mmCIF file of C-alpha atoms and ligand atoms in Angstrom:
data_model
loop_
_atom_site.group_PDB
_atom_site.id
_atom_site.type_symbol
_atom_site.label_atom_id
_atom_site.label_comp_id
_atom_site.label_asym_id
_atom_site.label_seq_id
_atom_site.Cartn_x
_atom_site.Cartn_y
_atom_site.Cartn_z
ATOM 1 C CA MET A 217 -8.958 0.441 54.284
ATOM 2 C CA PHE A 218 -8.461 -2.801 52.391
ATOM 3 C CA ARG A 219 -10.887 -1.665 49.725
ATOM 4 C CA LEU A 220 -9.111 1.589 49.292
ATOM 5 C CA THR A 221 -5.733 -0.090 48.856
ATOM 6 C CA THR A 222 -7.168 -2.420 46.249
ATOM 7 C CA ALA A 223 -8.743 0.480 44.416
ATOM 8 C CA LEU A 224 -5.449 2.296 44.498
ATOM 9 C CA LEU A 225 -3.613 -0.675 43.025
ATOM 10 C CA TRP A 226 -6.143 -0.931 40.227
ATOM 11 C CA ALA A 227 -5.711 2.748 39.526
ATOM 12 C CA LEU A 228 -1.944 2.354 39.327
ATOM 13 C CA ALA A 229 -1.885 -0.759 37.178
ATOM 14 C CA PRO A 230 -2.777 0.873 33.831
ATOM 15 C CA ALA A 231 -0.155 3.563 34.398
ATOM 16 C CA ALA A 232 2.498 0.914 34.972
ATOM 17 C CA THR A 233 1.440 -0.815 31.749
ATOM 18 C CA LEU A 234 1.588 2.424 29.795
ATOM 19 C CA ALA A 235 5.067 3.185 31.050
ATOM 20 C CA ALA A 236 6.274 0.072 29.238
ATOM 21 C CA ARG A 237 5.249 1.519 25.901
ATOM 22 C CA CYS A 238 8.101 3.337 24.232
ATOM 23 C CA GLN A 239 7.663 6.850 22.918
ATOM 24 C CA TRP A 240 7.540 7.201 19.168
ATOM 25 C CA SER A 241 9.541 10.453 19.252
ATOM 26 C CA HIS A 242 12.395 8.948 21.273
ATOM 27 C CA MET A 243 12.657 6.003 18.929
ATOM 28 C CA GLN A 244 12.462 8.305 15.918
ATOM 29 C CA ASP A 245 15.332 10.453 17.231
ATOM 30 C CA ALA A 246 17.500 7.399 17.901
ATOM 31 C CA THR A 247 16.748 5.929 14.470
ATOM 32 C CA ASP A 248 17.653 9.268 12.854
ATOM 33 C CA ALA A 249 20.897 9.239 14.858
ATOM 34 C CA TYR A 250 21.569 5.679 13.784
ATOM 35 C CA LEU A 251 21.175 6.564 10.098
ATOM 36 C CA GLU A 252 23.356 9.662 10.517
ATOM 37 C CA SER A 253 26.002 7.422 12.084
ATOM 38 C CA GLN A 254 25.747 4.958 9.210
ATOM 39 C CA THR A 255 25.941 7.733 6.613
ATOM 40 C CA SER A 256 29.037 9.314 8.187
ATOM 41 C CA GLY A 257 30.650 6.053 9.308
ATOM 42 C CA LYS A 258 31.304 7.811 12.617
ATOM 43 C CA PRO A 259 28.861 6.305 15.102
ATOM 44 C CA TYR A 260 27.462 8.471 17.889
ATOM 45 C CA ALA A 261 28.691 7.490 21.336
ATOM 46 C CA MET A 262 25.236 6.167 22.263
ATOM 47 C CA PHE A 263 25.707 3.296 19.792
ATOM 48 C CA LEU A 264 29.205 2.440 21.014
ATOM 49 C CA SER A 265 28.248 2.146 24.677
ATOM 50 C CA ASP A 266 29.086 -1.188 26.253
ATOM 51 C CA LYS A 267 25.418 -1.317 27.330
ATOM 52 C CA VAL A 268 24.456 -1.815 23.681
ATOM 53 C CA VAL A 269 24.557 -5.332 22.248
ATOM 54 C CA TYR A 270 25.699 -4.989 18.623
ATOM 55 C CA ARG A 271 24.719 -7.911 16.439
ATOM 56 C CA GLU A 272 25.574 -8.213 12.754
ATOM 57 C CA ASN A 273 24.565 -11.180 10.607
ATOM 58 C CA ASN A 274 23.527 -13.036 13.741
ATOM 59 C CA ARG A 275 26.864 -12.627 15.498
ATOM 60 C CA VAL A 276 27.565 -10.349 18.437
ATOM 61 C CA ILE A 277 30.590 -8.235 17.544
ATOM 62 C CA SER A 278 32.086 -4.916 18.570
ATOM 63 C CA PRO A 279 30.381 -2.013 16.794
ATOM 64 C CA THR A 280 33.865 -0.599 16.192
ATOM 65 C CA VAL A 281 34.369 -3.265 13.500
ATOM 66 C CA GLY A 282 30.760 -3.257 12.304
ATOM 67 C CA ILE A 283 29.212 -1.871 9.106
ATOM 68 C CA ILE A 284 28.198 1.200 11.128
ATOM 69 C CA THR A 285 31.826 2.447 10.902
ATOM 70 C CA LYS A 286 31.707 2.408 7.089
ATOM 71 C CA PRO A 287 30.237 5.568 5.524
ATOM 72 C CA LEU A 288 27.365 4.588 3.224
ATOM 73 C CA ALA A 289 25.256 6.732 0.915
ATOM 74 C CA ILE A 290 21.789 5.458 1.758
ATOM 75 C CA ALA A 291 19.600 5.881 -1.342
ATOM 76 C CA HIS A 292 16.425 4.609 0.280
ATOM 77 C CA GLN A 293 15.192 3.859 3.777
ATOM 78 C CA HIS A 294 11.910 2.607 5.138
ATOM 79 C CA ARG A 295 11.022 2.259 8.843
ATOM 80 C CA LEU A 296 8.749 0.424 11.228
ATOM 81 C CA TYR A 297 8.021 1.658 14.751
ATOM 82 C CA ASP A 298 6.987 -0.809 17.451
ATOM 83 C CA GLN A 299 5.897 1.075 20.572
ATOM 84 C CA ASP A 300 4.824 -2.035 22.499
ATOM 85 C CA GLY A 301 7.940 -3.988 21.579
ATOM 86 C CA CYS A 302 10.171 -0.897 22.062
ATOM 87 C CA ALA A 303 11.986 -1.330 18.775
ATOM 88 C CA THR A 304 12.330 0.053 15.267
ATOM 89 C CA TYR A 305 13.242 -1.601 11.991
ATOM 90 C CA THR A 306 14.895 0.198 9.084
ATOM 91 C CA GLU A 307 15.377 -1.170 5.584
ATOM 92 C CA GLN A 308 18.340 0.571 3.938
ATOM 93 C CA ILE A 309 19.393 0.369 0.300
ATOM 94 C CA VAL A 310 22.803 1.603 -0.839
ATOM 95 C CA THR A 311 23.226 1.592 -4.622
ATOM 96 C CA ASP A 312 26.810 2.935 -4.792
ATOM 97 C CA PRO A 313 28.298 0.508 -7.380
ATOM 98 C CA LYS A 314 31.578 0.292 -5.445
ATOM 99 C CA ASN A 315 29.832 -0.335 -2.110
ATOM 100 C CA PRO A 316 26.363 -1.719 -2.670
ATOM 101 C CA TYR A 317 24.365 -2.878 0.353
ATOM 102 C CA VAL A 318 20.874 -3.849 1.372
ATOM 103 C CA ILE A 319 20.630 -3.762 5.154
ATOM 104 C CA GLY A 320 17.862 -4.512 7.635
ATOM 105 C CA THR A 321 18.444 -3.066 11.115
ATOM 106 C CA GLN A 322 16.398 -3.498 14.262
ATOM 107 C CA LEU A 323 17.084 -1.048 17.089
ATOM 108 C CA HIS A 324 15.906 -2.237 20.500
ATOM 109 C CA PHE A 325 15.241 0.148 23.370
ATOM 110 C CA ASP A 326 15.181 0.093 27.130
ATOM 111 C CA GLN A 327 11.516 -0.459 27.993
ATOM 112 C CA LEU A 328 11.760 1.063 31.486
ATOM 113 C CA ALA A 329 13.256 4.262 30.145
ATOM 114 C CA GLY A 330 10.356 4.620 27.684
ATOM 115 C CA GLY A 331 12.519 4.352 24.594
ATOM 116 C CA VAL A 332 15.256 6.815 25.514
ATOM 117 C CA ASN A 333 18.190 4.424 25.507
ATOM 118 C CA VAL A 334 19.194 1.956 22.838
ATOM 119 C CA THR A 335 19.998 -1.497 24.218
ATOM 120 C CA GLY A 336 20.549 -3.440 21.010
ATOM 121 C CA ILE A 337 21.491 -3.002 17.366
ATOM 122 C CA ASP A 338 20.675 -6.048 15.269
ATOM 123 C CA SER A 339 21.447 -5.941 11.533
ATOM 124 C CA ILE A 340 21.344 -8.243 8.553
ATOM 125 C CA VAL A 341 23.881 -6.839 6.086
ATOM 126 C CA THR A 342 23.793 -8.102 2.491
ATOM 127 C CA THR A 343 26.100 -7.188 -0.363
ATOM 128 C CA THR A 344 27.586 -8.606 -3.561
ATOM 129 C CA GLY A 345 27.641 -12.396 -3.393
ATOM 130 C CA ASP A 346 24.595 -12.706 -1.170
ATOM 131 C CA TRP A 347 21.368 -14.409 -2.241
ATOM 132 C CA LEU A 348 20.063 -12.802 -5.489
ATOM 133 C CA PHE A 349 21.851 -9.570 -4.539
ATOM 134 C CA ASN A 350 21.586 -6.482 -6.745
ATOM 135 C CA ALA A 351 20.926 -3.279 -4.785
ATOM 136 C CA SER A 352 19.836 -1.080 -7.690
ATOM 137 C CA LYS A 353 17.422 -3.718 -8.901
ATOM 138 C CA THR A 354 16.057 -4.144 -5.363
ATOM 139 C CA LEU A 355 15.531 -0.389 -5.190
ATOM 140 C CA SER A 356 13.692 -0.260 -8.510
ATOM 141 C CA HIS A 357 11.210 -2.873 -7.251
ATOM 142 C CA VAL A 358 10.804 -1.296 -3.810
ATOM 143 C CA LEU A 359 9.962 2.100 -5.308
ATOM 144 C CA LYS A 360 6.968 0.607 -7.136
ATOM 145 C CA GLU A 361 5.365 -0.731 -3.967
ATOM 146 C CA ASN A 362 2.991 0.983 -1.561
ATOM 147 C CA TRP A 363 3.757 0.553 2.161
ATOM 148 C CA ASP A 364 1.748 3.603 3.255
ATOM 149 C CA THR A 365 -0.141 3.958 6.512
ATOM 150 C CA ILE A 366 -3.229 1.751 6.734
ATOM 151 C CA ASP A 367 -6.583 3.319 7.713
ATOM 152 C CA SER A 368 -7.062 2.845 11.437
ATOM 153 C CA ASP A 369 -10.376 1.003 10.951
ATOM 154 C CA SER A 370 -8.865 -1.684 8.715
ATOM 155 C CA ARG A 371 -5.663 -2.424 10.641
ATOM 156 C CA ALA A 372 -4.761 -5.895 11.831
ATOM 157 C CA ASP A 373 -3.757 -6.032 15.473
ATOM 158 C CA ARG A 374 -0.310 -6.896 16.706
ATOM 159 C CA ALA A 375 -1.077 -10.543 17.524
ATOM 160 C CA THR A 376 -2.578 -11.126 14.066
ATOM 161 C CA LEU A 377 0.402 -9.563 12.317
ATOM 162 C CA LYS A 378 2.863 -11.663 14.305
ATOM 163 C CA ALA A 379 0.801 -14.796 13.648
ATOM 164 C CA ILE A 380 0.816 -14.181 9.873
ATOM 165 C CA ALA A 381 4.595 -13.656 9.857
ATOM 166 C CA ASP A 382 5.019 -16.878 11.820
ATOM 167 C CA LEU A 383 2.641 -18.857 9.590
ATOM 168 C CA TYR A 384 4.750 -17.859 6.581
ATOM 169 C CA LEU A 385 8.090 -18.689 8.218
ATOM 170 C CA ASP A 386 6.626 -21.944 9.551
ATOM 171 C CA LEU A 387 6.327 -23.153 5.924
ATOM 172 C CA TRP A 388 9.927 -24.247 6.425
ATOM 173 C CA GLY A 389 9.437 -27.230 8.677
ATOM 174 C CA ASN A 390 5.669 -27.398 8.218
ATOM 175 C CA GLU A 391 4.523 -27.209 4.618
ATOM 176 C CA LYS A 392 0.904 -27.441 5.783
ATOM 177 C CA SER A 393 1.140 -24.061 7.528
ATOM 178 C CA ARG A 394 -1.952 -22.106 6.428
ATOM 179 C CA VAL A 395 -0.755 -18.697 5.284
ATOM 180 C CA PRO A 396 -3.482 -16.149 4.448
ATOM 181 C CA TRP A 397 -2.101 -15.413 0.975
ATOM 182 C CA GLY A 398 -3.211 -12.161 -0.557
ATOM 183 C CA MET A 399 -4.094 -11.806 -4.223
ATOM 184 C CA PRO A 400 -1.998 -10.219 -5.500
ATOM 185 C CA CYS A 401 0.992 -10.921 -3.251
ATOM 186 C CA ASP A 402 4.555 -10.042 -4.273
ATOM 187 C CA ARG A 403 7.822 -11.270 -2.801
ATOM 188 C CA LEU A 404 11.088 -9.421 -3.313
ATOM 189 C CA GLU A 405 13.696 -12.096 -2.651
ATOM 190 C CA GLY A 406 17.040 -10.327 -2.643
ATOM 191 C CA SER A 407 16.554 -8.447 -5.938
ATOM 192 C CA ALA A 408 14.276 -10.996 -7.601
ATOM 193 C CA TYR A 409 10.572 -10.308 -7.850
ATOM 194 C CA THR A 410 8.000 -13.069 -7.824
ATOM 195 C CA GLY A 411 5.403 -10.877 -9.470
ATOM 196 C CA ASN A 412 4.939 -8.764 -12.579
ATOM 197 C CA GLY A 413 2.391 -6.437 -11.015
ATOM 198 C CA SER A 414 -0.599 -8.376 -12.272
ATOM 199 C CA ALA A 415 -3.693 -8.875 -10.129
ATOM 200 C CA THR A 416 -2.972 -12.601 -9.929
ATOM 201 C CA ASP A 417 0.594 -12.435 -8.573
ATOM 202 C CA SER A 418 1.248 -14.977 -5.836
ATOM 203 C CA CYS A 419 3.913 -15.170 -3.126
ATOM 204 C CA ALA A 420 3.358 -18.907 -2.879
ATOM 205 C CA VAL A 421 5.689 -19.540 -5.823
ATOM 206 C CA GLY A 422 9.172 -20.723 -4.935
ATOM 207 C CA ILE A 423 8.263 -21.901 -1.454
ATOM 208 C CA PRO A 424 10.037 -25.191 -0.778
ATOM 209 C CA THR A 425 8.065 -28.390 -0.516
ATOM 210 C CA GLY A 426 9.020 -31.460 1.484
ATOM 211 C CA PRO A 427 10.752 -31.572 4.851
ATOM 212 C CA GLN A 428 12.893 -28.493 5.561
ATOM 213 C CA PRO A 429 14.802 -27.333 8.609
ATOM 214 C CA PRO A 430 12.846 -24.616 10.440
ATOM 215 C CA VAL A 431 13.429 -20.874 10.564
ATOM 216 C CA THR A 432 14.835 -20.181 14.022
ATOM 217 C CA ASP A 433 15.955 -17.393 16.361
ATOM 218 C CA ARG A 434 13.168 -15.031 15.223
ATOM 219 C CA ARG A 435 13.377 -11.410 16.442
ATOM 220 C CA TYR A 436 10.310 -9.264 15.741
ATOM 221 C CA VAL A 437 9.452 -5.622 15.175
ATOM 222 C CA ILE A 438 5.715 -5.068 14.609
ATOM 223 C CA ASP A 439 4.087 -1.859 13.346
ATOM 224 C CA GLU A 440 0.289 -1.979 13.149
ATOM 225 C CA SER A 441 0.057 1.448 11.505
ATOM 226 C CA VAL A 442 1.596 0.050 8.293
ATOM 227 C CA GLY A 443 0.517 -3.589 8.784
ATOM 228 C CA SER A 444 4.122 -4.716 8.844
ATOM 229 C CA VAL A 445 6.408 -7.108 10.679
ATOM 230 C CA SER A 446 10.185 -7.404 10.528
ATOM 231 C CA VAL A 447 11.682 -10.748 11.493
ATOM 232 C CA LEU A 448 15.437 -11.273 11.697
ATOM 233 C CA CYS A 449 16.224 -14.975 11.865
ATOM 234 C CA THR A 450 18.295 -17.996 10.851
ATOM 235 C CA MET A 451 17.302 -19.897 7.672
ATOM 236 C CA GLY A 452 17.936 -23.553 8.396
ATOM 237 C CA THR A 453 17.305 -24.490 4.755
ATOM 238 C CA MET A 454 20.043 -22.174 3.540
ATOM 239 C CA ARG A 455 22.750 -23.581 5.787
ATOM 240 C CA ASN A 456 21.697 -21.459 8.733
ATOM 241 C CA ALA A 457 22.121 -18.244 6.757
ATOM 242 C CA PRO A 458 21.478 -14.968 8.613
ATOM 243 C CA ASP A 459 18.218 -13.653 7.183
ATOM 244 C CA SER A 460 15.720 -10.797 7.247
ATOM 245 C CA HIS A 461 12.040 -11.122 6.291
ATOM 246 C CA GLU A 462 9.681 -8.172 6.255
ATOM 247 C CA PHE A 463 5.950 -8.640 5.740
ATOM 248 C CA ARG A 464 3.144 -6.281 4.777
ATOM 249 C CA VAL A 465 -0.422 -7.347 5.504
ATOM 250 C CA GLU A 466 -3.481 -5.732 3.920
ATOM 251 C CA ASN A 467 -7.051 -6.701 4.828
ATOM 252 C CA GLY A 468 -5.774 -9.627 6.889
ATOM 253 C CA ARG A 469 -3.823 -11.102 3.973
ATOM 254 C CA LEU A 470 -0.184 -11.110 2.954
ATOM 255 C CA ARG A 471 0.562 -8.399 0.371
ATOM 256 C CA TYR A 472 4.371 -8.047 0.263
ATOM 257 C CA VAL A 473 7.412 -9.973 1.478
ATOM 258 C CA HIS A 474 10.981 -8.618 1.362
ATOM 259 C CA THR A 475 13.907 -10.924 2.067
ATOM 260 C CA MET A 476 17.662 -10.481 2.605
ATOM 261 C CA THR A 477 19.826 -13.568 3.015
ATOM 262 C CA VAL A 478 23.557 -13.593 3.728
ATOM 263 C CA MET A 479 25.154 -16.175 1.436
ATOM 264 C CA ARG A 480 28.694 -14.924 0.869
ATOM 265 C CA ASN A 481 31.346 -17.619 0.613
ATOM 266 C CA GLU A 482 28.712 -20.241 -0.123
ATOM 267 C CA THR A 483 29.480 -22.179 -3.272
ATOM 268 C CA ALA A 484 27.447 -25.363 -3.560
ATOM 269 C CA LEU A 485 24.027 -25.467 -1.982
ATOM 270 C CA PRO A 486 22.808 -29.041 -2.439
ATOM 271 C CA ARG A 487 19.571 -28.486 -0.552
ATOM 272 C CA MET A 488 18.677 -25.422 -2.551
ATOM 273 C CA SER A 489 18.947 -27.114 -5.940
ATOM 274 C CA ARG A 490 16.091 -29.372 -4.887
ATOM 275 C CA VAL A 491 14.164 -26.637 -3.150
ATOM 276 C CA ARG A 492 14.425 -24.146 -5.973
ATOM 277 C CA ARG A 493 13.003 -26.487 -8.578
ATOM 278 C CA THR A 494 9.650 -24.868 -8.044
ATOM 279 C CA VAL A 495 10.932 -21.293 -8.269
ATOM 280 C CA LYS A 496 9.291 -19.137 -10.880
ATOM 281 C CA ILE A 497 10.730 -15.689 -10.406
ATOM 282 C CA HIS A 498 10.379 -12.894 -12.922
ATOM 283 C CA GLY A 499 13.325 -10.555 -13.677
HETATM 284 C C1 LIG B 787 20.398 6.412 29.358
HETATM 285 O O1 LIG B 787 21.769 6.188 29.205
HETATM 286 C C2 LIG B 787 22.581 7.187 29.784
HETATM 287 C C3 LIG B 787 24.011 6.916 29.394
HETATM 288 O O2 LIG B 787 24.355 5.580 29.661
HETATM 289 C C4 LIG B 787 22.373 7.183 31.280
HETATM 290 O O3 LIG B 787 23.155 8.198 31.866
HETATM 291 C C5 LIG B 787 20.909 7.444 31.559
HETATM 292 O O4 LIG B 787 20.674 7.336 32.937
HETATM 293 C C6 LIG B 787 20.033 6.465 30.828
HETATM 294 N N1 LIG B 787 18.661 6.895 30.946
HETATM 295 C C7 LIG B 787 17.713 6.141 31.482
HETATM 296 C C8 LIG B 787 16.373 6.795 31.574
HETATM 297 O O5 LIG B 787 17.905 4.992 31.824
HETATM 298 C C1 LIG B 788 21.658 -5.174 -11.474
HETATM 299 O O1 LIG B 788 20.439 -5.146 -12.174
HETATM 300 C C2 LIG B 788 20.393 -4.176 -13.202
HETATM 301 C C3 LIG B 788 19.000 -4.220 -13.795
HETATM 302 O O2 LIG B 788 18.103 -3.716 -12.863
HETATM 303 C C4 LIG B 788 21.431 -4.499 -14.268
HETATM 304 O O3 LIG B 788 21.429 -3.477 -15.238
HETATM 305 C C5 LIG B 788 22.796 -4.571 -13.596
HETATM 306 O O4 LIG B 788 23.753 -5.007 -14.546
HETATM 307 C C6 LIG B 788 22.776 -5.532 -12.427
HETATM 308 N N1 LIG B 788 24.043 -5.438 -11.732
HETATM 309 C C7 LIG B 788 24.791 -6.487 -11.532
HETATM 310 C C8 LIG B 788 26.067 -6.239 -10.786
HETATM 311 O O5 LIG B 788 24.480 -7.611 -11.898
HETATM 312 C C1 LIG B 789 2.026 -11.655 -15.251
HETATM 313 O O1 LIG B 789 2.089 -12.945 -14.704
HETATM 314 C C2 LIG B 789 0.880 -13.646 -14.811
HETATM 315 C C3 LIG B 789 1.025 -14.917 -14.013
HETATM 316 O O2 LIG B 789 2.243 -15.539 -14.255
HETATM 317 C C4 LIG B 789 0.591 -13.871 -16.291
HETATM 318 O O3 LIG B 789 -0.605 -14.602 -16.432
HETATM 319 C C5 LIG B 789 0.459 -12.522 -16.971
HETATM 320 O O4 LIG B 789 0.313 -12.700 -18.352
HETATM 321 C C6 LIG B 789 1.691 -11.671 -16.719
HETATM 322 N N1 LIG B 789 1.431 -10.323 -17.168
HETATM 323 C C7 LIG B 789 2.350 -9.589 -17.797
HETATM 324 C C8 LIG B 789 1.935 -8.207 -18.168
HETATM 325 O O5 LIG B 789 3.474 -9.996 -18.052
HETATM 326 C C1 LIG B 790 34.456 -14.721 3.171
HETATM 327 O O1 LIG B 790 35.700 -15.350 3.064
HETATM 328 C C2 LIG B 790 36.806 -14.452 3.145
HETATM 329 C C3 LIG B 790 38.052 -15.234 2.876
HETATM 330 O O2 LIG B 790 38.058 -16.443 3.569
HETATM 331 C C4 LIG B 790 36.794 -13.800 4.535
HETATM 332 O O3 LIG B 790 37.857 -12.885 4.640
HETATM 333 C C5 LIG B 790 35.481 -13.068 4.727
HETATM 334 O O4 LIG B 790 35.417 -12.535 6.018
HETATM 335 C C6 LIG B 790 34.289 -13.995 4.500
HETATM 336 N N1 LIG B 790 33.085 -13.200 4.495
HETATM 337 C C7 LIG B 790 32.023 -13.536 5.214
HETATM 338 C C8 LIG B 790 30.881 -12.606 5.104
HETATM 339 O O5 LIG B 790 31.953 -14.527 5.892
#
């Protein structure tokens, strides 16, 4: 009797674990609906529910006053799907000269419901005045990169991808952090590119040296199929600016980094003038 019960519990355990994984198709539908809402500026009811926590530039606000109520012509979007974390990330670029935006949005889903219901919308919204902002220039760089699916036999696992993202972000606060730099590696910082497409491009350029405040409040979306991690966070070095970092890993090494940093209304940045001494960014 006892044996049977134990066997039964073992049999049930994997099923319970699987139920926590969110369905790709549910998350895809919700992300489509999110982008339709953003394009029309008329959010679907599911995003306005009081069960959804709406965060914009690291502040919880009402979605009724959020960017989602402003119709935007999205010229480019790129997505990550995280079935274990029950979340998606979408990079959106809006090149309309009157309303330019580069936005990074994480959608978080109810794990128990298998990804049917959205529980959180978390966006970093950058526009004119933000760090190195120029949407059309950002787009021109993004279109030259390859973020395609990675062959299943050469994928890094979830823990490795998260660790690499953390090692990079840990450089602020711990300059000895050992990042597995790829060669080449290109960083798109706002609209500024660290590389020129050569085989020797490095993402290590422009990383601050000396003691820096850490990168905090990290929220992750991890997609092994494209070797990518989205982290929304707070950049201590840039006066606690709301920030988005997205990483692409190939063969266990960092290949691309995209950043968005909200800097509107910032005039003098004393820390940055010291930090940026080492910057060598092309066009
Ligand atoms: C999803 O949300 C709707 C509306 O709030 C609710 O009626 C439904 O029960 C939820 N579904 C699950 C599976 O939790
Ligand atoms: C954005 O960059 C493009 C070059 O890619 C340049 O032609 C344009 O003037 C820039 N826009 C602004 C507002 O600086
Ligand atoms: C690209 O940058 C590398 C490193 O800075 C430099 O050696 C190389 O000459 C550059 N190539 C081009 C085509 O500009
Ligand atoms: C920037 O400052 C203006 C004027 O004080 C204010 O209306 C606006 O909300 C601020 N923008 C941000 C992004 O903080």
